[in-house]
Amino acid sequence: MEKSIIYADNNATTCVAPEVLEAMKPFFGPEYFNPSSMYPSAGNVSREIKLAREKIAGFFNADLENEILFTSCATESNNHVIFGAAAANPSRKQIITTAVEHPAVLEVCREMERRGYRVTYLPVDRQGRLSKADLVRALEPGNTLLVSIMHANNETGVRFPIQDLARITKETDPEILFHTDATQTVTKLPFSLSKHGPKNLLSADFRNVDLLSCSGHKFHGPKGVGLLYIRRGTPIRPFLIGGHQEGGRRGGTENVPYVVGIATALEIAFRTHFEDYAKLRGIQTYFEQELKTRISDIEINGEETERMPNTTNVSCHFVEGESILYELSEYGICASSGSACTSGSLEPSHVLRAMKVPFTAIHGSTRFSFSRYNSQEEVDRILDIFPEIIARLRAASPFSRENRH
Ligand code: PLP
């Protein structure tokens, strides 16, 4: 019999909501037409895409539905932003980003360095915070092409004040493009992209954000579909060049089932958005308090700053992250050490290194990330098992206090 799983790795990916799967099904079956074809059956499919785009523009409070582009994932959206911005603005040669971005931004920036661009990587402090003064110092009016700063970090959940950072950028030079990778925050933190400002006080005002990326599989949609918001008038060249789809900004026949899937996932998430936030914040407060009570020598990374409600990144001194994950998986608990994309290597996470997490703790870091589908019982089960694992591994560790002579 298969053992039951406790899935606490929702920053890596999420399960597809059953309603999303149902909404997608007809487009694998009778509604298979190419939305660009001229006959009426294809027209129905193309109307579904239009509807999905309108809904998403509404959820983001964008001014125009065609500011929303469907892509294959956040990685593609981020590549589109950086390469497309450079192609459209060849006289500007500096890019500003942070030391803690996802590889889908960082590695593209490294490629831009190979192509002759200068990239400034803003540092973070011990809590994972950025300094606004560092951004001000780094901006070069007339030469900065793009500022790309994530909305929240995938490893620690630490949030960045995008509203302020985008405003500072535009006040310095309105021609500098501002991009945020919102892959970990869409459906979790409310924001408004309208140039007229938010409709309510709860949404962050992203009127100075030109470009925003995200990925469907982080909010119970399917893998293989992402979004790119491009504010009207933003100078940017296409990344995938081909047919006239997406208003000529991204070639390739539309992935109709996935487009319907991502729109449905957003619709469902926005319905329970505030409830989910409160539930996850409650779980996080309880979980972290209990961890600190039950385990000595731990650090909750980013604890003293604003963080996502669903992410706990805990460093346990004197143990090794890979062994923790292995032991957790023996109990059916899925978590992650470092980011999902780098956990195949034993290199300590670039995010925790940038935060200067001490050597004895950086290797023993585990990320638990919850979703609306997690229950209190699951959290309690992790709290029963995790401290026991840490105690066992410490007993065998040559670095632990007890074993050092
Ligand atoms: N950006 C961030 C902040 C992420 O967390 C991820 C995935 O973990 C990505 C980009 C890449 O997403 P995808 O693999 O869907 O392209």
mmCIF file of N, CA, C and O in Angstrom, residues 99-138:
data_model
loop_
_atom_site.group_PDB
_atom_site.id
_atom_site.type_symbol
_atom_site.label_atom_id
_atom_site.label_comp_id
_atom_site.label_asym_id
_atom_site.label_seq_id
_atom_site.Cartn_x
_atom_site.Cartn_y
_atom_site.Cartn_z
ATOM 1 N N ALA A 99 20.512 39.870 -5.497
ATOM 2 C CA ALA A 99 21.353 38.668 -5.360
ATOM 3 C C ALA A 99 20.519 37.428 -5.070
ATOM 4 O O ALA A 99 21.046 36.321 -5.090
ATOM 5 N N VAL A 100 19.218 37.615 -4.803
ATOM 6 C CA VAL A 100 18.422 36.480 -4.331
ATOM 7 C C VAL A 100 17.306 36.083 -5.302
ATOM 8 O O VAL A 100 16.382 35.358 -4.932
ATOM 9 N N GLU A 101 17.391 36.558 -6.536
ATOM 10 C CA GLU A 101 16.351 36.206 -7.518
ATOM 11 C C GLU A 101 16.389 34.706 -7.812
ATOM 12 O O GLU A 101 17.396 34.026 -7.591
ATOM 13 N N HIS A 102 15.306 34.235 -8.399
ATOM 14 C CA HIS A 102 15.259 32.856 -8.910
ATOM 15 C C HIS A 102 16.221 32.752 -10.106
ATOM 16 O O HIS A 102 16.437 33.748 -10.810
ATOM 17 N N PRO A 103 16.769 31.546 -10.361
ATOM 18 C CA PRO A 103 17.645 31.396 -11.531
ATOM 19 C C PRO A 103 16.997 31.850 -12.852
ATOM 20 O O PRO A 103 17.714 32.234 -13.792
ATOM 21 N N ALA A 104 15.662 31.860 -12.907
ATOM 22 C CA ALA A 104 14.980 32.301 -14.132
ATOM 23 C C ALA A 104 15.209 33.782 -14.413
ATOM 24 O O ALA A 104 14.928 34.261 -15.518
ATOM 25 N N VAL A 105 15.717 34.516 -13.437
ATOM 26 C CA VAL A 105 16.168 35.898 -13.669
ATOM 27 C C VAL A 105 17.702 35.948 -13.598
ATOM 28 O O VAL A 105 18.362 36.492 -14.479
ATOM 29 N N LEU A 106 18.250 35.320 -12.544
ATOM 30 C CA LEU A 106 19.703 35.434 -12.321
ATOM 31 C C LEU A 106 20.521 34.905 -13.493
ATOM 32 O O LEU A 106 21.478 35.545 -13.936
ATOM 33 N N GLU A 107 20.136 33.746 -13.998
ATOM 34 C CA GLU A 107 20.925 33.146 -15.088
ATOM 35 C C GLU A 107 20.783 33.943 -16.391
ATOM 36 O O GLU A 107 21.703 33.992 -17.195
ATOM 37 N N VAL A 108 19.630 34.569 -16.582
ATOM 38 C CA VAL A 108 19.462 35.414 -17.777
ATOM 39 C C VAL A 108 20.347 36.646 -17.639
ATOM 40 O O VAL A 108 20.969 37.102 -18.600
ATOM 41 N N CYS A 109 20.437 37.157 -16.409
ATOM 42 C CA CYS A 109 21.321 38.311 -16.170
ATOM 43 C C CYS A 109 22.777 37.930 -16.425
ATOM 44 O O CYS A 109 23.541 38.719 -16.989
ATOM 45 N N ARG A 110 23.163 36.733 -16.012
ATOM 46 C CA ARG A 110 24.545 36.294 -16.281
ATOM 47 C C ARG A 110 24.790 36.252 -17.796
ATOM 48 O O ARG A 110 25.849 36.619 -18.287
ATOM 49 N N GLU A 111 23.787 35.793 -18.529
ATOM 50 C CA GLU A 111 23.903 35.753 -19.998
ATOM 51 C C GLU A 111 24.049 37.180 -20.540
ATOM 52 O O GLU A 111 24.841 37.430 -21.452
ATOM 53 N N MET A 112 23.313 38.114 -19.952
ATOM 54 C CA MET A 112 23.423 39.504 -20.402
ATOM 55 C C MET A 112 24.825 40.050 -20.128
ATOM 56 O O MET A 112 25.354 40.835 -20.912
ATOM 57 N N GLU A 113 25.430 39.611 -19.027
ATOM 58 C CA GLU A 113 26.818 40.036 -18.746
ATOM 59 C C GLU A 113 27.744 39.515 -19.842
ATOM 60 O O GLU A 113 28.615 40.243 -20.325
ATOM 61 N N ARG A 114 27.527 38.264 -20.258
ATOM 62 C CA ARG A 114 28.353 37.713 -21.344
ATOM 63 C C ARG A 114 28.154 38.507 -22.631
ATOM 64 O O ARG A 114 29.017 38.549 -23.489
ATOM 65 N N ARG A 115 26.989 39.142 -22.768
ATOM 66 C CA ARG A 115 26.711 39.931 -23.971
ATOM 67 C C ARG A 115 27.114 41.399 -23.801
ATOM 68 O O ARG A 115 26.703 42.248 -24.578
ATOM 69 N N GLY A 116 27.823 41.696 -22.732
ATOM 70 C CA GLY A 116 28.385 43.053 -22.596
ATOM 71 C C GLY A 116 27.606 43.978 -21.689
ATOM 72 O O GLY A 116 27.963 45.154 -21.561
ATOM 73 N N TYR A 117 26.545 43.506 -21.053
ATOM 74 C CA TYR A 117 25.785 44.374 -20.135
ATOM 75 C C TYR A 117 26.453 44.382 -18.763
ATOM 76 O O TYR A 117 27.133 43.427 -18.385
ATOM 77 N N ARG A 118 26.240 45.454 -18.022
ATOM 78 C CA ARG A 118 26.687 45.487 -16.632
ATOM 79 C C ARG A 118 25.466 45.224 -15.767
ATOM 80 O O ARG A 118 24.435 45.876 -15.937
ATOM 81 N N VAL A 119 25.587 44.232 -14.880
ATOM 82 C CA VAL A 119 24.451 43.906 -14.015
ATOM 83 C C VAL A 119 24.818 44.220 -12.579
ATOM 84 O O VAL A 119 25.875 43.814 -12.095
ATOM 85 N N THR A 120 23.961 44.971 -11.904
ATOM 86 C CA THR A 120 24.156 45.272 -10.483
ATOM 87 C C THR A 120 23.235 44.338 -9.696
ATOM 88 O O THR A 120 22.020 44.319 -9.932
ATOM 89 N N TYR A 121 23.836 43.555 -8.794
ATOM 90 C CA TYR A 121 23.066 42.623 -7.964
ATOM 91 C C TYR A 121 22.921 43.253 -6.575
ATOM 92 O O TYR A 121 23.894 43.308 -5.821
ATOM 93 N N LEU A 122 21.737 43.751 -6.257
ATOM 94 C CA LEU A 122 21.548 44.406 -4.954
ATOM 95 C C LEU A 122 21.671 43.372 -3.837
ATOM 96 O O LEU A 122 21.081 42.288 -3.928
ATOM 97 N N PRO A 123 22.423 43.709 -2.781
ATOM 98 C CA PRO A 123 22.586 42.749 -1.681
ATOM 99 C C PRO A 123 21.371 42.751 -0.760
ATOM 100 O O PRO A 123 20.535 43.652 -0.835
ATOM 101 N N VAL A 124 21.288 41.745 0.099
ATOM 102 C CA VAL A 124 20.245 41.738 1.135
ATOM 103 C C VAL A 124 20.941 41.650 2.492
ATOM 104 O O VAL A 124 22.106 41.259 2.566
ATOM 105 N N ASP A 125 20.201 41.998 3.553
ATOM 106 C CA ASP A 125 20.801 41.912 4.888
ATOM 107 C C ASP A 125 20.511 40.546 5.496
ATOM 108 O O ASP A 125 19.974 39.645 4.835
ATOM 109 N N ARG A 126 20.830 40.380 6.753
ATOM 110 C CA ARG A 126 20.704 39.093 7.453
ATOM 111 C C ARG A 126 19.260 38.586 7.489
ATOM 112 O O ARG A 126 19.006 37.397 7.619
ATOM 113 N N GLN A 127 18.296 39.516 7.352
ATOM 114 C CA GLN A 127 16.883 39.119 7.320
ATOM 115 C C GLN A 127 16.372 38.932 5.889
ATOM 116 O O GLN A 127 15.191 38.675 5.672
ATOM 117 N N GLY A 128 17.247 39.152 4.928
ATOM 118 C CA GLY A 128 16.819 39.003 3.536
ATOM 119 C C GLY A 128 16.228 40.270 2.950
ATOM 120 O O GLY A 128 15.642 40.240 1.861
ATOM 121 N N ARG A 129 16.375 41.418 3.670
ATOM 122 C CA ARG A 129 15.784 42.686 3.217
ATOM 123 C C ARG A 129 16.690 43.420 2.236
ATOM 124 O O ARG A 129 17.917 43.388 2.381
ATOM 125 N N LEU A 130 16.061 44.147 1.318
ATOM 126 C CA LEU A 130 16.806 45.039 0.416
ATOM 127 C C LEU A 130 16.846 46.425 1.027
ATOM 128 O O LEU A 130 15.943 46.793 1.779
ATOM 129 N N SER A 131 17.856 47.232 0.605
ATOM 130 C CA SER A 131 17.875 48.624 1.063
ATOM 131 C C SER A 131 17.471 49.517 -0.111
ATOM 132 O O SER A 131 18.023 49.398 -1.213
ATOM 133 N N LYS A 132 16.492 50.412 0.152
ATOM 134 C CA LYS A 132 16.052 51.333 -0.911
ATOM 135 C C LYS A 132 17.203 52.240 -1.320
ATOM 136 O O LYS A 132 17.354 52.594 -2.491
ATOM 137 N N ALA A 133 18.053 52.589 -0.332
ATOM 138 C CA ALA A 133 19.196 53.462 -0.636
ATOM 139 C C ALA A 133 20.131 52.776 -1.635
ATOM 140 O O ALA A 133 20.705 53.442 -2.514
ATOM 141 N N ASP A 134 20.289 51.467 -1.518
ATOM 142 C CA ASP A 134 21.146 50.743 -2.474
ATOM 143 C C ASP A 134 20.577 50.846 -3.892
ATOM 144 O O ASP A 134 21.313 50.978 -4.861
ATOM 145 N N LEU A 135 19.239 50.766 -3.991
ATOM 146 C CA LEU A 135 18.632 50.898 -5.326
ATOM 147 C C LEU A 135 18.885 52.296 -5.867
ATOM 148 O O LEU A 135 19.307 52.461 -7.025
ATOM 149 N N VAL A 136 18.665 53.315 -5.028
ATOM 150 C CA VAL A 136 18.861 54.705 -5.473
ATOM 151 C C VAL A 136 20.286 54.883 -5.985
ATOM 152 O O VAL A 136 20.517 55.454 -7.055
ATOM 153 N N ARG A 137 21.266 54.349 -5.241
ATOM 154 C CA ARG A 137 22.683 54.481 -5.635
ATOM 155 C C ARG A 137 22.959 53.755 -6.945
ATOM 156 O O ARG A 137 23.771 54.188 -7.750
ATOM 157 N N ALA A 138 22.283 52.640 -7.164
ATOM 158 C CA ALA A 138 22.592 51.815 -8.342
ATOM 159 C C ALA A 138 21.988 52.371 -9.637
ATOM 160 O O ALA A 138 22.493 52.127 -10.729
#
